[in-house]
CSV table of C-alpha atoms in Angstrom, one decimal:
chain,number,residue,atom,x,y,z
W,18,UNK,CA,25.7,-40.7,-4.8
W,19,UNK,CA,22.0,-41.4,-5.2
W,20,UNK,CA,19.6,-38.7,-4.4
W,21,UNK,CA,16.0,-39.3,-3.8
W,22,UNK,CA,13.9,-36.3,-4.4
W,23,UNK,CA,10.7,-36.5,-2.5
W,24,UNK,CA,7.5,-35.6,-4.3
W,25,UNK,CA,6.1,-32.2,-3.4
W,26,UNK,CA,2.6,-31.5,-4.4
W,27,UNK,CA,3.1,-27.7,-4.1
W,28,UNK,CA,5.3,-27.8,-7.1
W,29,UNK,CA,4.5,-25.2,-9.9
W,30,UNK,CA,2.7,-26.4,-13.0
W,31,UNK,CA,5.1,-28.0,-15.5
W,32,UNK,CA,7.3,-29.4,-12.7
W,33,UNK,CA,8.4,-33.1,-13.1
W,34,UNK,CA,6.6,-35.6,-10.8
W,35,UNK,CA,9.6,-36.2,-8.7
W,36,UNK,CA,10.7,-32.7,-8.2
W,37,UNK,CA,10.3,-30.2,-5.4
W,38,UNK,CA,9.2,-26.5,-5.9
W,39,UNK,CA,12.7,-25.4,-4.9
W,40,UNK,CA,14.6,-27.8,-6.9
W,41,UNK,CA,15.4,-27.9,-10.8
W,42,UNK,CA,16.9,-31.1,-12.5
W,43,UNK,CA,19.0,-31.5,-15.5
W,44,UNK,CA,19.4,-35.0,-17.1
W,45,UNK,CA,22.5,-35.8,-19.1
W,46,UNK,CA,21.6,-38.3,-21.8
W,47,UNK,CA,23.3,-39.7,-24.9
W,48,UNK,CA,24.3,-42.7,-26.9
W,49,UNK,CA,26.5,-44.9,-24.8
W,50,UNK,CA,30.2,-44.0,-24.5
W,51,UNK,CA,29.7,-40.4,-25.6
W,52,UNK,CA,31.2,-39.0,-22.2
W,53,UNK,CA,28.3,-38.2,-19.9
W,54,UNK,CA,30.1,-39.0,-16.8
W,55,UNK,CA,33.3,-37.2,-17.8
W,56,UNK,CA,31.2,-34.0,-18.6
W,57,UNK,CA,29.3,-34.4,-15.3
W,58,UNK,CA,32.7,-34.3,-13.4
W,59,UNK,CA,33.6,-31.1,-15.3
W,60,UNK,CA,30.3,-29.2,-14.6
W,61,UNK,CA,30.3,-30.5,-11.0
W,62,UNK,CA,33.9,-29.6,-10.3
W,63,UNK,CA,34.4,-33.0,-8.7
W,64,UNK,CA,35.0,-36.6,-9.4
W,65,UNK,CA,31.8,-38.5,-9.7
W,66,UNK,CA,30.8,-41.9,-11.2
W,67,UNK,CA,33.1,-44.2,-13.1
W,68,UNK,CA,35.0,-43.1,-16.4
W,69,UNK,CA,36.1,-45.9,-18.6
W,70,UNK,CA,36.3,-46.3,-22.4
W,71,UNK,CA,33.5,-48.9,-22.7
W,72,UNK,CA,29.9,-49.0,-23.4
W,73,UNK,CA,27.3,-49.0,-20.5
W,74,UNK,CA,29.9,-48.0,-17.7
W,75,UNK,CA,27.0,-45.9,-15.9
W,76,UNK,CA,24.4,-48.5,-14.7
W,77,UNK,CA,22.0,-46.3,-12.6
W,78,UNK,CA,20.7,-42.7,-12.7
W,79,UNK,CA,22.5,-40.8,-10.1
W,80,UNK,CA,21.8,-37.1,-9.0
W,81,UNK,CA,24.5,-34.6,-7.9
W,82,UNK,CA,24.0,-31.0,-6.7
W,83,UNK,CA,25.3,-28.4,-9.3
W,84,UNK,CA,24.3,-25.2,-7.9
W,85,UNK,CA,22.9,-24.2,-4.6
W,86,UNK,CA,21.5,-20.8,-4.2
W,87,UNK,CA,21.5,-18.8,-0.8
W,88,UNK,CA,17.8,-19.4,-0.4
W,89,UNK,CA,18.3,-23.1,-0.5
W,90,UNK,CA,17.2,-23.6,-4.1
W,91,UNK,CA,19.1,-26.3,-6.0
W,92,UNK,CA,20.0,-27.3,-9.4
W,93,UNK,CA,20.6,-31.0,-9.6
W,94,UNK,CA,22.5,-32.8,-12.4
W,95,UNK,CA,21.6,-36.5,-13.2
W,96,UNK,CA,24.0,-38.8,-14.8
W,97,UNK,CA,22.2,-41.7,-16.6
W,98,UNK,CA,23.0,-44.9,-18.3
W,99,UNK,CA,23.7,-44.4,-22.2
W,100,UNK,CA,21.1,-45.3,-24.8
W,101,UNK,CA,21.8,-48.6,-26.4
W,102,UNK,CA,20.3,-50.1,-29.5
W,103,UNK,CA,18.1,-47.1,-30.3
W,104,UNK,CA,17.1,-48.0,-33.9
W,105,UNK,CA,15.8,-51.5,-32.7
W,106,UNK,CA,14.1,-49.9,-29.6
W,107,UNK,CA,12.3,-47.2,-31.5
W,108,UNK,CA,11.1,-49.8,-34.2
W,109,UNK,CA,9.4,-51.8,-31.3
W,110,UNK,CA,7.9,-48.7,-29.4
W,111,UNK,CA,6.2,-47.5,-32.7
W,112,UNK,CA,4.2,-50.6,-32.7
W,113,UNK,CA,2.6,-49.6,-29.3
W,114,UNK,CA,-0.3,-47.1,-29.1
W,115,UNK,CA,1.5,-45.6,-26.1
W,116,UNK,CA,5.2,-46.0,-26.8
W,117,UNK,CA,6.6,-44.4,-23.7
W,118,UNK,CA,4.3,-46.4,-21.5
W,119,UNK,CA,5.1,-49.6,-23.2
W,120,UNK,CA,8.7,-49.0,-22.7
W,121,UNK,CA,8.4,-48.1,-19.1
W,122,UNK,CA,6.4,-51.1,-18.3
W,123,UNK,CA,8.6,-53.7,-19.8
W,124,UNK,CA,10.9,-55.8,-17.6
W,125,UNK,CA,14.4,-56.6,-19.2
W,126,UNK,CA,17.2,-58.3,-17.6
W,127,UNK,CA,20.1,-55.8,-17.2
W,128,UNK,CA,22.6,-58.2,-18.3
W,129,UNK,CA,20.8,-60.2,-21.2
W,130,UNK,CA,19.1,-57.0,-22.6
W,131,UNK,CA,21.5,-54.5,-21.5
W,132,UNK,CA,20.9,-52.0,-24.4
W,133,UNK,CA,17.2,-51.9,-23.9
W,134,UNK,CA,17.4,-51.9,-20.0
W,135,UNK,CA,19.8,-48.9,-20.1
W,136,UNK,CA,17.6,-47.0,-22.4
W,137,UNK,CA,14.7,-47.6,-20.1
W,138,UNK,CA,16.5,-46.4,-17.2
W,139,UNK,CA,17.5,-43.2,-19.1
W,140,UNK,CA,14.1,-42.3,-20.3
W,141,UNK,CA,12.4,-43.1,-17.0
W,142,UNK,CA,14.8,-40.6,-15.3
W,143,UNK,CA,14.0,-38.0,-17.9
W,144,UNK,CA,10.3,-38.5,-17.5
W,145,UNK,CA,10.3,-38.5,-13.7
W,146,UNK,CA,13.1,-36.2,-12.6
W,147,UNK,CA,14.1,-33.6,-15.4
W,148,UNK,CA,13.1,-30.2,-16.2
W,149,UNK,CA,15.5,-30.1,-19.3
W,150,UNK,CA,17.3,-33.0,-21.1
W,151,UNK,CA,21.0,-32.2,-21.9
W,152,UNK,CA,21.7,-34.5,-25.0
W,153,UNK,CA,25.4,-35.0,-25.8
W,154,UNK,CA,26.8,-35.9,-29.3
W,155,UNK,CA,30.3,-36.7,-30.3
W,156,UNK,CA,31.6,-33.8,-32.6
W,157,UNK,CA,34.5,-36.2,-33.4
W,158,UNK,CA,32.1,-37.7,-36.0
W,159,UNK,CA,30.2,-36.0,-38.8
W,160,UNK,CA,26.4,-35.1,-38.1
W,161,UNK,CA,25.6,-37.2,-41.0
W,162,UNK,CA,27.4,-40.3,-39.6
W,163,UNK,CA,25.7,-40.2,-36.3
W,164,UNK,CA,23.0,-42.6,-37.2
W,165,UNK,CA,21.8,-43.0,-33.6
W,166,UNK,CA,20.8,-39.4,-33.2
W,167,UNK,CA,17.5,-39.7,-35.1
W,168,UNK,CA,15.9,-42.5,-33.1
W,169,UNK,CA,17.2,-41.1,-29.9
W,170,UNK,CA,15.6,-37.7,-30.6
W,171,UNK,CA,12.4,-39.6,-31.1
W,172,UNK,CA,12.8,-41.4,-27.8
W,173,UNK,CA,13.2,-37.9,-26.1
W,174,UNK,CA,10.3,-36.2,-28.0
W,175,UNK,CA,8.0,-38.7,-26.3
W,176,UNK,CA,8.9,-37.2,-23.0
W,177,UNK,CA,7.9,-33.8,-24.0
W,178,UNK,CA,10.7,-32.1,-22.4
W,179,UNK,CA,13.0,-29.4,-24.1
W,180,UNK,CA,16.2,-30.7,-25.2
W,181,UNK,CA,19.6,-28.8,-25.4
W,182,UNK,CA,22.1,-30.5,-27.5
W,183,UNK,CA,25.8,-30.3,-26.3
W,184,UNK,CA,28.8,-30.9,-28.6
W,185,UNK,CA,31.3,-33.1,-26.9
W,186,UNK,CA,34.7,-34.5,-27.9
W,187,UNK,CA,35.6,-31.4,-30.0
W,188,UNK,CA,39.2,-32.2,-29.8
W,189,UNK,CA,40.5,-29.0,-28.0
W,190,UNK,CA,39.9,-25.3,-27.7
W,191,UNK,CA,39.1,-24.1,-31.4
W,192,UNK,CA,39.4,-20.6,-32.6
W,193,UNK,CA,35.8,-19.1,-32.6
W,194,UNK,CA,35.5,-19.2,-36.4
W,195,UNK,CA,36.2,-22.9,-36.5
W,196,UNK,CA,33.9,-23.7,-33.4
W,197,UNK,CA,31.1,-21.7,-35.2
W,198,UNK,CA,31.4,-23.7,-38.3
W,199,UNK,CA,31.1,-27.0,-36.3
W,200,UNK,CA,28.0,-25.5,-34.5
W,201,UNK,CA,26.5,-24.6,-37.7
W,202,UNK,CA,26.7,-28.1,-39.1
W,203,UNK,CA,25.0,-29.7,-36.1
W,204,UNK,CA,22.3,-27.0,-36.0
W,205,UNK,CA,21.6,-27.7,-39.7
W,206,UNK,CA,21.4,-31.3,-38.9
W,207,UNK,CA,18.9,-30.8,-36.0
W,208,UNK,CA,16.9,-27.9,-37.4
W,209,UNK,CA,13.8,-30.1,-38.1
W,210,UNK,CA,13.7,-31.6,-34.5
W,211,UNK,CA,11.0,-29.7,-32.6
W,212,UNK,CA,12.2,-30.8,-29.2
W,213,UNK,CA,15.8,-29.5,-29.7
W,214,UNK,CA,15.8,-25.8,-28.4
W,215,UNK,CA,19.5,-25.0,-28.6
W,216,UNK,CA,22.8,-26.5,-29.8
W,217,UNK,CA,25.9,-25.5,-27.7
W,218,UNK,CA,29.6,-26.4,-27.5
W,219,UNK,CA,30.6,-28.0,-24.0
W,220,UNK,CA,33.5,-30.4,-24.5
W,221,UNK,CA,34.2,-32.3,-21.3
W,222,UNK,CA,38.0,-32.1,-21.9
W,223,UNK,CA,38.3,-28.4,-23.1
W,224,UNK,CA,35.2,-26.4,-22.2
W,225,UNK,CA,35.6,-23.1,-20.6
W,226,UNK,CA,33.5,-22.0,-17.4
W,227,UNK,CA,32.0,-19.1,-19.4
W,228,UNK,CA,30.4,-21.7,-21.7
W,229,UNK,CA,28.7,-23.0,-18.6
W,230,UNK,CA,27.1,-19.5,-18.1
W,231,UNK,CA,25.7,-19.6,-21.6
W,232,UNK,CA,24.3,-22.9,-20.9
W,233,UNK,CA,22.6,-21.8,-17.7
W,234,UNK,CA,21.1,-18.9,-19.6
W,235,UNK,CA,19.7,-21.2,-22.3
W,236,UNK,CA,18.2,-23.4,-19.7
W,237,UNK,CA,16.3,-20.6,-18.2
W,238,UNK,CA,15.0,-19.6,-21.6
W,239,UNK,CA,13.6,-23.1,-22.6
W,240,UNK,CA,11.9,-23.7,-19.2
W,241,UNK,CA,8.1,-23.4,-18.7
W,242,UNK,CA,7.2,-19.8,-17.7
W,243,UNK,CA,6.5,-21.0,-14.0
W,244,UNK,CA,9.9,-22.6,-13.6
W,245,UNK,CA,11.9,-19.6,-14.9
W,246,UNK,CA,12.1,-17.5,-11.7
W,247,UNK,CA,13.6,-20.4,-9.8
W,248,UNK,CA,16.2,-20.9,-12.8
W,249,UNK,CA,16.9,-17.1,-12.6
W,250,UNK,CA,17.9,-17.4,-9.0
W,251,UNK,CA,20.0,-20.5,-9.5
W,252,UNK,CA,21.6,-19.0,-12.6
W,253,UNK,CA,22.5,-15.7,-10.6
W,254,UNK,CA,24.1,-17.8,-7.9
W,255,UNK,CA,26.1,-19.9,-10.4
W,256,UNK,CA,27.2,-16.7,-12.2
W,257,UNK,CA,28.2,-14.9,-9.0
W,258,UNK,CA,30.3,-17.9,-7.8
W,259,UNK,CA,32.2,-18.0,-11.3
W,260,UNK,CA,32.8,-14.4,-11.5
W,261,UNK,CA,34.1,-14.2,-8.0
W,262,UNK,CA,36.6,-16.9,-9.0
W,263,UNK,CA,37.6,-15.0,-12.0
W,264,UNK,CA,38.1,-12.0,-9.7
W,265,UNK,CA,40.2,-14.0,-7.2
W,266,UNK,CA,42.3,-15.4,-10.2
W,267,UNK,CA,43.1,-11.8,-11.3
W,268,UNK,CA,44.0,-10.7,-7.9
W,269,UNK,CA,46.3,-13.8,-7.4
W,270,UNK,CA,48.1,-13.2,-10.6
W,271,UNK,CA,48.5,-9.6,-10.1
W,272,UNK,CA,50.0,-10.2,-6.5
W,273,UNK,CA,52.5,-12.7,-8.1
W,274,UNK,CA,53.5,-10.4,-10.9
W,275,UNK,CA,54.0,-7.5,-8.5
W,276,UNK,CA,56.2,-9.7,-6.4
W,277,UNK,CA,58.3,-10.6,-9.6
W,278,UNK,CA,58.5,-7.2,-10.6
W,279,UNK,CA,60.0,-6.1,-7.2
W,280,UNK,CA,62.6,-8.9,-7.3
W,281,UNK,CA,66.2,-7.5,-6.9
W,282,UNK,CA,69.2,-9.9,-6.9
W,283,UNK,CA,72.4,-8.4,-5.5
W,284,UNK,CA,75.5,-9.3,-7.6
W,285,UNK,CA,78.6,-9.8,-5.6
W,286,UNK,CA,81.3,-7.1,-6.1
W,287,UNK,CA,84.0,-9.0,-7.9
W,288,UNK,CA,86.9,-6.3,-7.7
W,289,UNK,CA,86.1,-3.2,-9.8
W,290,UNK,CA,87.4,-3.3,-13.5
W,291,UNK,CA,88.8,-7.0,-13.4
W,292,UNK,CA,85.4,-8.4,-12.2
W,293,UNK,CA,83.5,-6.3,-14.8
W,294,UNK,CA,85.9,-7.6,-17.7
W,295,UNK,CA,85.3,-11.1,-16.5
W,296,UNK,CA,81.6,-10.8,-16.3
W,297,UNK,CA,81.1,-9.3,-19.6
W,298,UNK,CA,83.6,-11.5,-21.2
W,299,UNK,CA,81.7,-14.7,-19.8
W,300,UNK,CA,78.4,-13.3,-21.1
W,301,UNK,CA,80.1,-13.1,-24.6
W,302,UNK,CA,81.4,-16.6,-24.4
W,303,UNK,CA,84.9,-15.5,-23.8
W,304,UNK,CA,87.3,-16.5,-21.0
W,305,UNK,CA,87.2,-19.4,-18.6
W,306,UNK,CA,83.9,-21.5,-17.9
W,307,UNK,CA,83.8,-20.6,-14.0
W,308,UNK,CA,80.6,-19.1,-12.8
W,309,UNK,CA,80.8,-15.4,-12.5
W,310,UNK,CA,79.1,-13.4,-9.9
W,311,UNK,CA,76.8,-12.0,-12.5
W,312,UNK,CA,75.9,-15.6,-13.6
W,313,UNK,CA,75.5,-16.8,-10.1
W,314,UNK,CA,73.1,-13.9,-9.4
W,315,UNK,CA,71.2,-14.6,-12.5
W,316,UNK,CA,70.7,-18.3,-11.5
W,317,UNK,CA,69.6,-17.2,-8.1
W,318,UNK,CA,67.1,-14.9,-9.4
W,319,UNK,CA,65.8,-17.6,-11.9
W,320,UNK,CA,65.4,-19.9,-8.9
W,321,UNK,CA,63.2,-17.3,-7.2
W,322,UNK,CA,61.2,-16.7,-10.5
W,323,UNK,CA,60.6,-20.5,-10.8
W,324,UNK,CA,59.4,-20.8,-7.2
W,325,UNK,CA,57.0,-17.8,-7.6
W,326,UNK,CA,55.6,-19.2,-11.0
W,327,UNK,CA,55.1,-22.8,-9.2
W,328,UNK,CA,53.3,-21.2,-6.3
W,329,UNK,CA,51.0,-19.1,-8.2
W,330,UNK,CA,50.0,-21.9,-10.5
W,331,UNK,CA,49.4,-24.2,-7.4
W,332,UNK,CA,47.0,-21.4,-6.1
W,333,UNK,CA,45.3,-21.3,-9.4
W,334,UNK,CA,44.8,-24.9,-9.7
W,335,UNK,CA,43.4,-25.2,-6.0
W,336,UNK,CA,41.1,-22.1,-6.8
W,337,UNK,CA,39.7,-24.1,-9.6
W,338,UNK,CA,39.5,-27.5,-7.7
W,339,UNK,CA,42.1,-29.0,-9.8
W,340,UNK,CA,45.2,-31.1,-9.0
W,341,UNK,CA,48.3,-31.5,-10.9
W,342,UNK,CA,52.0,-30.4,-11.3
W,343,UNK,CA,52.7,-26.7,-11.3
W,344,UNK,CA,55.8,-26.8,-13.3
W,345,UNK,CA,57.5,-23.6,-14.4
W,346,UNK,CA,60.3,-25.0,-16.7
W,347,UNK,CA,58.2,-24.5,-20.0
W,348,UNK,CA,57.4,-21.0,-18.9
W,349,UNK,CA,60.9,-20.0,-18.2
W,350,UNK,CA,62.2,-21.4,-21.3
W,351,UNK,CA,59.6,-19.6,-23.5
W,352,UNK,CA,59.7,-16.2,-21.7
W,353,UNK,CA,62.9,-15.2,-23.3
W,354,UNK,CA,63.1,-12.7,-20.6
W,355,UNK,CA,65.8,-10.2,-20.2
W,356,UNK,CA,67.5,-9.1,-17.0
W,357,UNK,CA,68.6,-5.6,-16.1
W,358,UNK,CA,72.2,-5.6,-14.7
W,359,UNK,CA,72.5,-2.4,-12.8
W,360,UNK,CA,76.2,-2.1,-11.9
W,361,UNK,CA,78.5,0.2,-10.0
W,362,UNK,CA,81.4,1.3,-12.4
W,363,UNK,CA,84.8,1.7,-10.7
W,364,UNK,CA,86.9,4.5,-11.8
W,365,UNK,CA,89.3,3.2,-14.6
W,366,UNK,CA,91.5,4.5,-17.4
W,367,UNK,CA,89.4,6.0,-20.2
W,368,UNK,CA,91.0,3.9,-23.0
W,369,UNK,CA,90.4,0.5,-21.1
W,370,UNK,CA,86.8,1.1,-20.2
W,371,UNK,CA,86.0,2.8,-23.4
W,372,UNK,CA,87.5,-0.1,-25.4
W,373,UNK,CA,85.8,-2.7,-23.3
W,374,UNK,CA,82.3,-1.2,-23.7
W,375,UNK,CA,82.4,-0.1,-27.2
W,376,UNK,CA,83.7,-3.6,-28.2
W,377,UNK,CA,81.1,-5.7,-26.0
W,378,UNK,CA,78.1,-3.3,-26.8
W,379,UNK,CA,79.0,-2.6,-30.4
W,380,UNK,CA,77.0,0.2,-31.9
W,381,UNK,CA,75.8,1.7,-28.6
W,382,UNK,CA,78.1,4.7,-28.9
W,383,UNK,CA,79.3,4.6,-25.3
W,384,UNK,CA,81.1,7.6,-24.1
W,385,UNK,CA,83.6,7.9,-21.3
W,386,UNK,CA,82.9,10.2,-18.5
W,387,UNK,CA,84.7,11.1,-15.4
W,388,UNK,CA,84.2,8.1,-12.9
W,389,UNK,CA,81.9,6.0,-15.1
W,390,UNK,CA,80.2,5.6,-18.3
W,391,UNK,CA,77.4,7.7,-19.7
W,392,UNK,CA,74.9,7.6,-22.6
W,393,UNK,CA,72.5,10.4,-22.3
W,394,UNK,CA,71.3,10.4,-18.6
W,395,UNK,CA,74.0,8.2,-17.4
W,396,UNK,CA,72.9,4.8,-18.6
W,397,UNK,CA,74.2,2.4,-21.2
W,398,UNK,CA,71.0,0.9,-22.5
W,399,UNK,CA,70.5,-2.8,-21.9
W,400,UNK,CA,71.7,-5.2,-24.7
W,401,UNK,CA,71.2,-8.8,-25.1
W,402,UNK,CA,74.7,-10.2,-24.8
W,403,UNK,CA,74.0,-14.0,-24.7
W,404,UNK,CA,72.5,-16.8,-22.7
W,405,UNK,CA,72.6,-17.1,-19.0
W,406,UNK,CA,73.1,-20.5,-17.7
W,407,UNK,CA,71.0,-23.6,-18.7
W,408,UNK,CA,67.6,-21.9,-18.6
W,409,UNK,CA,68.6,-20.2,-21.8
W,410,UNK,CA,67.2,-16.8,-20.7
W,411,UNK,CA,69.1,-13.7,-22.3
W,412,UNK,CA,70.2,-11.0,-20.1
W,413,UNK,CA,70.7,-7.2,-20.7
W,414,UNK,CA,73.7,-5.4,-19.1
W,415,UNK,CA,73.1,-2.0,-17.8
W,416,UNK,CA,76.0,0.0,-16.4
W,417,UNK,CA,74.8,2.8,-14.2
W,418,UNK,CA,77.0,5.4,-12.5
W,419,UNK,CA,76.8,6.3,-8.9
W,420,UNK,CA,75.3,3.0,-7.6
W,421,UNK,CA,76.4,1.5,-4.3
W,422,UNK,CA,76.7,-1.9,-5.7
W,423,UNK,CA,75.5,-4.1,-8.5
W,424,UNK,CA,72.0,-5.8,-8.8
W,425,UNK,CA,70.0,-7.9,-11.2
W,426,UNK,CA,66.4,-7.4,-12.0
W,427,UNK,CA,63.9,-8.3,-14.8
W,428,UNK,CA,63.5,-5.7,-17.6
W,429,UNK,CA,59.9,-4.4,-18.5
W,430,UNK,CA,60.1,-6.6,-21.6
W,431,UNK,CA,60.7,-9.7,-19.5
W,432,UNK,CA,57.8,-8.7,-17.2
W,433,UNK,CA,55.5,-8.1,-20.2
W,434,UNK,CA,56.4,-11.8,-21.3
W,435,UNK,CA,55.7,-13.1,-17.9
W,436,UNK,CA,52.4,-11.3,-17.8
W,437,UNK,CA,51.6,-12.9,-21.2
W,438,UNK,CA,52.3,-16.3,-19.9
W,439,UNK,CA,50.3,-15.7,-16.8
W,440,UNK,CA,47.2,-15.0,-18.9
W,441,UNK,CA,48.0,-18.2,-20.9
W,442,UNK,CA,48.3,-20.1,-17.8
W,443,UNK,CA,44.9,-18.9,-16.5
W,444,UNK,CA,43.3,-19.9,-19.9
W,445,UNK,CA,44.7,-23.2,-19.7
W,446,UNK,CA,43.2,-23.9,-16.3
W,447,UNK,CA,40.0,-22.2,-17.0
W,448,UNK,CA,39.6,-24.5,-20.1
W,449,UNK,CA,40.6,-27.7,-18.4
W,450,UNK,CA,38.0,-30.5,-18.1
W,451,UNK,CA,38.3,-32.9,-15.2
W,452,UNK,CA,37.9,-35.7,-17.5
W,453,UNK,CA,41.4,-35.3,-18.5
W,454,UNK,CA,42.7,-36.2,-15.0
W,455,UNK,CA,45.3,-34.1,-13.2
W,456,UNK,CA,46.3,-30.8,-14.7
W,457,UNK,CA,49.6,-30.5,-16.6
W,458,UNK,CA,51.1,-27.7,-18.6
W,459,UNK,CA,50.8,-28.1,-22.4
W,460,UNK,CA,51.1,-25.9,-25.5
W,461,UNK,CA,48.5,-23.2,-25.7
W,462,UNK,CA,46.6,-22.8,-29.0
W,463,UNK,CA,48.1,-20.1,-31.2
W,464,UNK,CA,44.9,-18.2,-31.2
W,465,UNK,CA,45.0,-17.8,-27.5
W,466,UNK,CA,48.3,-15.8,-27.8
W,467,UNK,CA,47.0,-13.8,-30.6
W,468,UNK,CA,44.0,-12.6,-28.7
W,469,UNK,CA,46.2,-11.8,-25.6
W,470,UNK,CA,48.8,-9.9,-27.5
W,471,UNK,CA,46.1,-7.8,-29.3
W,472,UNK,CA,44.6,-7.0,-26.0
W,473,UNK,CA,47.9,-6.0,-24.5
W,474,UNK,CA,48.8,-3.8,-27.5
W,475,UNK,CA,45.5,-2.0,-27.0
W,476,UNK,CA,46.6,-1.0,-23.5
W,477,UNK,CA,50.0,-0.3,-24.0
W,478,UNK,CA,50.0,3.0,-21.9
W,479,UNK,CA,48.5,1.1,-19.0
W,480,UNK,CA,50.9,-1.8,-19.5
W,481,UNK,CA,53.9,0.5,-19.3
W,482,UNK,CA,52.5,2.3,-16.2
W,483,UNK,CA,52.2,-1.0,-14.4
W,484,UNK,CA,55.9,-1.4,-14.1
W,485,UNK,CA,56.7,2.3,-13.3
W,486,UNK,CA,57.0,2.1,-9.6
W,487,UNK,CA,58.1,-1.5,-8.9
W,488,UNK,CA,59.2,-0.9,-5.4
W,489,UNK,CA,55.8,0.2,-4.2
W,490,UNK,CA,54.3,-3.3,-4.1
W,491,UNK,CA,50.6,-2.3,-3.3
W,492,UNK,CA,50.5,0.2,-6.0
W,493,UNK,CA,51.9,-2.2,-8.5
W,494,UNK,CA,49.6,-4.9,-7.5
W,495,UNK,CA,46.5,-2.6,-7.6
W,496,UNK,CA,47.4,-1.5,-11.2
W,497,UNK,CA,48.0,-5.0,-12.4
W,498,UNK,CA,44.8,-6.3,-10.7
W,499,UNK,CA,42.7,-3.8,-12.6
W,500,UNK,CA,44.7,-4.5,-15.9
W,501,UNK,CA,44.7,-8.3,-15.6
W,502,UNK,CA,40.8,-8.5,-14.7
W,503,UNK,CA,40.1,-6.3,-17.8
W,504,UNK,CA,42.3,-8.3,-20.0
W,505,UNK,CA,40.9,-11.7,-18.8
W,506,UNK,CA,37.4,-10.6,-19.5
W,507,UNK,CA,38.2,-9.2,-22.8
W,508,UNK,CA,40.2,-12.3,-24.0
W,509,UNK,CA,37.5,-14.6,-22.8
W,510,UNK,CA,34.9,-12.7,-24.6
W,511,UNK,CA,37.1,-12.7,-27.8
W,512,UNK,CA,37.3,-16.5,-27.5
W,513,UNK,CA,33.7,-17.1,-26.5
W,514,UNK,CA,31.5,-14.4,-28.0
W,515,UNK,CA,28.3,-16.0,-26.9
W,516,UNK,CA,29.4,-15.2,-23.2
W,517,UNK,CA,29.7,-11.5,-23.6
W,518,UNK,CA,26.7,-10.5,-21.8
W,519,UNK,CA,27.6,-12.9,-18.9
W,520,UNK,CA,31.1,-11.1,-18.4
W,521,UNK,CA,29.7,-7.5,-18.7
W,522,UNK,CA,29.7,-6.4,-15.1
W,523,UNK,CA,29.5,-3.0,-13.4
W,524,UNK,CA,32.8,-1.4,-12.4
W,525,UNK,CA,34.6,-3.2,-9.3
W,526,UNK,CA,31.8,-5.6,-9.0
W,527,UNK,CA,34.3,-8.5,-9.1
């Protein structure tokens, strides 16, 4: 989409010639084939332009609305052609008394002199439209090897605009320590360039939205004083939108996990002691291979869990304007979840029942009592007996006296594992850049899990309380919402310390 911004003579001092008083503009510039259009798609949350692994794919400067405030103010993002042969161009420009004027007055054929023509288009856009230039570099190469940076910084210096350097092509979400080391290398490389006001990470494939908030903050700080109030309003609008999405994500995950916690799967009564022997024997790998009522109930519960995970993932993707497959297979395989099997125990001879349980659940010290089995308050603690079906999930067998029937449900340990993976799913989606195409599940970085587990451990009491009244769905959901919202903010800050102030909000504001 090409956007024409009408000249507004009421614009504040320091406003670009083509800008309106209620509009700010950012221009993405870089050497050709560094990923400007890919990053533009990620920042805008929609597909724009053409993405192809080739030089000079973007031919013209196009503008797209990035943020719109309630009062009508707009932040525009320009995608421009990439710089071409910058070294040769700068050499020729130095020969002129007015380098920028010479460049913009030249007429080059866009096919025969494509490198110069593209550079002219990019610089013209920066001069005429931009308040701030966002200059991308490839972190895939060392700062010392990027020979195009110095001449292109000289080109941008002639525009007189503040420049924020963005590290693209970082190769995936790095641990904060490694990312900081990469930032330090580039900051050292660029410390003598007066136009460069900040160096930030913003990978088109693996950025997180909280890094966008840091970018908006830096933009406000580098603008001329007269333009900062406008940027403050735009920044507030962008922050509110993103924090609202975070709150909705926490609510969505809480509702899903509350439904999972309340899942109960009845187990068909298979005939008192005979059925119990067959079910326990099957779980231990003994007896015939026929599907027992317990195995069938487990399979049905797994199917319900699979459907819930797929549904909540699809909702998260939609909330973040992403498309892709919301598979649950990998999650189910990793959960290693346990089932609680609450079973009515039929009256039986003491020797038979005692021998069965003490043999199958060795070391639990099961005692025989009148009409059933007891251990302390009447429960034989759940113990992992083996794999249940093709999904490879372990199940615990709890025998409870006085039940009207048998039923299967997830243990607290399984729910905690599912909570961990729900948070990992959120992080994967929050860090997913549109340049990668459709979303698909993939292995999470180890440091994500480490941060999540540390945050969970610090809130052990709240975590245990979350599952205390599973049948009270609204209460469980409310407890989980508060817990998940806190956990997400804490983990995001741990992963992106520079965004700490952006995620610090007053209670219940999200």
